[in-house]
Amino acid sequence: MRIILLGPPGSGKGTQAAKLRERYAIAHISTGDILRENVKANTELGLKAKGFMDSGALVPDDLIVSMMRERLIRPDCAEGFLLDGFPRTVPQAQALDAMLEKMNIRLDAIVLLDVPDDVVVSRLTNRRVCRSCGAIYNAVSQPPKQEGICDKCGGKVIQRDDDKESVIRERLAVYRKQTEPVVDYYRRTSGLLAVVDAVHSSDAVLRYLEAKA
Ligand code: AP5
């Protein structure tokens, strides 16, 4: 199973990817998570990416494409993968097409999680994440059992630096300008694109997603 999850920030890509990963035992590749790990570890990539991420801008295509070129050839991708947050620009989508062609593999599904901006802002201002394992919570709809402590690993649950309202609005504007053209690109070129109304509960979204994927 090789799936791309598309959608604006806060549409639930990470939440759904975690559920699909458990169910199908395929690699979950989140470019946002890989970049945040690099920032935390002060790698060269992390140092280059941090300023873009903090302001809500996209990290330049050349950095992302070479990062993904290395990631997709790892053994855990052999049985399938789920791309969360990639591709995010048309040049990234074209680079992915070239990588898949070279590897002689095809995508099975491209799913767009569709949610309006007001839902995004409300979800993201209330989102909390585990600093250690990345588990996703919501202060209102899905809090950890013990405040500030991750249910899964006991790590500290925090708010992401880019989940401030001003940065969320900028990420939404970037999504409309740079990532919506990717949706049109796949609509034109692949015939695989399915749209899921992602305003419903996360279990309902998972059911729609499984039906479409
Ligand atoms: P990234 O980490 O990919 O952020 P994003 O796309 O903005 O997506 P989010 O992680 O914010 O949201 P999500 O859709 O995963 O929602 P979630 O499941 O957490 O990227 C961060 C930055 O890295 C970018 O801004 C950019 O700088 C850089 N970057 C990353 N990839 C790049 C690329 N390819 N090119 C260039 N730069 C790149 O859910 C959100 C909240 O809602 C949670 O609290 C959750 O509990 C709740 N929730 C989820 N689903 C539901 C539901 N159905 N009902 C109620 N609540 C829900």
mmCIF file of C-alpha atoms in Angstrom, residues 78-181:
data_model
loop_
_atom_site.group_PDB
_atom_site.id
_atom_site.type_symbol
_atom_site.label_atom_id
_atom_site.label_comp_id
_atom_site.label_asym_id
_atom_site.label_seq_id
_atom_site.Cartn_x
_atom_site.Cartn_y
_atom_site.Cartn_z
ATOM 1 C CA ALA A 78 9.594 -2.035 0.747
ATOM 2 C CA GLU A 79 6.120 -3.187 1.869
ATOM 3 C CA GLY A 80 4.519 0.216 1.464
ATOM 4 C CA PHE A 81 4.512 3.748 2.848
ATOM 5 C CA LEU A 82 2.301 6.582 3.803
ATOM 6 C CA LEU A 83 3.490 10.065 2.904
ATOM 7 C CA ASP A 84 2.326 12.767 5.331
ATOM 8 C CA GLY A 85 3.330 16.326 4.393
ATOM 9 C CA PHE A 86 5.047 15.463 1.117
ATOM 10 C CA PRO A 87 4.784 16.520 -1.664
ATOM 11 C CA ARG A 88 3.853 20.097 -0.839
ATOM 12 C CA THR A 89 4.806 21.898 -4.051
ATOM 13 C CA VAL A 90 4.441 20.959 -7.722
ATOM 14 C CA PRO A 91 8.245 20.577 -8.136
ATOM 15 C CA GLN A 92 8.218 18.153 -5.154
ATOM 16 C CA ALA A 93 5.372 16.175 -6.789
ATOM 17 C CA GLN A 94 7.318 16.004 -10.057
ATOM 18 C CA ALA A 95 10.451 14.889 -8.192
ATOM 19 C CA LEU A 96 8.421 12.171 -6.424
ATOM 20 C CA ASP A 97 7.057 10.929 -9.771
ATOM 21 C CA ALA A 98 10.637 10.641 -11.053
ATOM 22 C CA MET A 99 11.793 8.790 -7.884
ATOM 23 C CA LEU A 100 8.907 6.289 -8.090
ATOM 24 C CA GLU A 101 9.513 5.689 -11.767
ATOM 25 C CA LYS A 102 13.176 5.001 -11.097
ATOM 26 C CA MET A 103 12.226 2.567 -8.300
ATOM 27 C CA ASN A 104 9.636 0.999 -10.618
ATOM 28 C CA ILE A 105 6.774 1.407 -8.145
ATOM 29 C CA ARG A 106 3.340 3.020 -8.313
ATOM 30 C CA LEU A 107 1.121 4.846 -5.878
ATOM 31 C CA ASP A 108 -2.152 3.181 -4.810
ATOM 32 C CA ALA A 109 -4.043 6.171 -3.420
ATOM 33 C CA ILE A 110 -3.845 9.936 -2.986
ATOM 34 C CA VAL A 111 -6.272 11.209 -0.362
ATOM 35 C CA LEU A 112 -7.082 14.850 0.331
ATOM 36 C CA LEU A 113 -8.369 15.555 3.862
ATOM 37 C CA ASP A 114 -10.677 18.514 3.412
ATOM 38 C CA VAL A 115 -11.426 20.913 6.320
ATOM 39 C CA PRO A 116 -12.363 24.618 6.465
ATOM 40 C CA ASP A 117 -9.943 27.201 7.887
ATOM 41 C CA ASP A 118 -11.881 27.893 11.105
ATOM 42 C CA VAL A 119 -11.693 24.192 12.055
ATOM 43 C CA VAL A 120 -7.938 24.216 11.315
ATOM 44 C CA VAL A 121 -7.305 27.207 13.575
ATOM 45 C CA SER A 122 -9.329 25.730 16.418
ATOM 46 C CA ARG A 123 -7.660 22.289 16.152
ATOM 47 C CA LEU A 124 -4.130 23.650 15.941
ATOM 48 C CA THR A 125 -4.360 26.197 18.735
ATOM 49 C CA ASN A 126 -5.510 23.282 20.944
ATOM 50 C CA ARG A 127 -3.070 20.673 19.596
ATOM 51 C CA ARG A 128 -0.495 19.230 21.978
ATOM 52 C CA VAL A 129 2.251 16.759 21.054
ATOM 53 C CA CYS A 130 4.602 14.474 22.956
ATOM 54 C CA ARG A 131 8.131 15.812 22.758
ATOM 55 C CA SER A 132 9.561 12.275 22.957
ATOM 56 C CA CYS A 133 7.385 10.006 20.788
ATOM 57 C CA GLY A 134 5.381 12.560 18.752
ATOM 58 C CA ALA A 135 1.931 11.266 19.859
ATOM 59 C CA ILE A 136 -0.756 13.814 18.980
ATOM 60 C CA TYR A 137 -3.331 15.143 21.490
ATOM 61 C CA ASN A 138 -5.897 17.902 21.611
ATOM 62 C CA ALA A 139 -6.401 19.935 24.782
ATOM 63 C CA VAL A 140 -10.169 19.995 24.168
ATOM 64 C CA SER A 141 -11.187 16.878 22.220
ATOM 65 C CA GLN A 142 -8.449 14.375 23.095
ATOM 66 C CA PRO A 143 -6.333 15.364 26.123
ATOM 67 C CA PRO A 144 -3.764 13.004 27.670
ATOM 68 C CA LYS A 145 -5.085 11.171 30.760
ATOM 69 C CA GLN A 146 -2.655 13.080 32.990
ATOM 70 C CA GLU A 147 -2.143 16.719 32.018
ATOM 71 C CA GLY A 148 1.212 17.346 30.316
ATOM 72 C CA ILE A 149 2.245 13.644 30.346
ATOM 73 C CA CYS A 150 2.119 11.358 27.304
ATOM 74 C CA ASP A 151 -0.180 8.297 27.718
ATOM 75 C CA LYS A 152 2.061 6.225 25.462
ATOM 76 C CA CYS A 153 5.611 6.894 26.691
ATOM 77 C CA GLY A 154 5.388 9.175 29.746
ATOM 78 C CA GLY A 155 7.181 11.970 27.827
ATOM 79 C CA LYS A 156 6.389 15.679 28.225
ATOM 80 C CA VAL A 157 3.369 16.914 26.233
ATOM 81 C CA ILE A 158 3.964 20.382 24.755
ATOM 82 C CA GLN A 159 2.598 22.909 22.244
ATOM 83 C CA ARG A 160 4.479 23.098 18.914
ATOM 84 C CA ASP A 161 6.304 26.392 18.252
ATOM 85 C CA ASP A 162 4.416 26.840 14.957
ATOM 86 C CA ASP A 163 0.975 26.359 16.560
ATOM 87 C CA LYS A 164 0.596 30.055 17.466
ATOM 88 C CA GLU A 165 -2.410 31.627 15.718
ATOM 89 C CA SER A 166 -0.339 34.089 13.598
ATOM 90 C CA VAL A 167 1.902 31.266 12.339
ATOM 91 C CA ILE A 168 -1.104 29.001 11.713
ATOM 92 C CA ARG A 169 -2.657 31.717 9.477
ATOM 93 C CA GLU A 170 0.618 31.997 7.559
ATOM 94 C CA ARG A 171 0.804 28.180 7.129
ATOM 95 C CA LEU A 172 -2.751 28.233 5.761
ATOM 96 C CA ALA A 173 -1.852 30.984 3.275
ATOM 97 C CA VAL A 174 1.233 28.996 2.204
ATOM 98 C CA TYR A 175 -0.948 25.894 1.790
ATOM 99 C CA ARG A 176 -3.408 27.739 -0.490
ATOM 100 C CA LYS A 177 -0.631 29.243 -2.597
ATOM 101 C CA GLN A 178 1.900 26.415 -2.837
ATOM 102 C CA THR A 179 0.188 23.121 -1.949
ATOM 103 C CA GLU A 180 -3.291 23.456 -3.488
ATOM 104 C CA PRO A 181 -1.649 23.415 -6.954
#
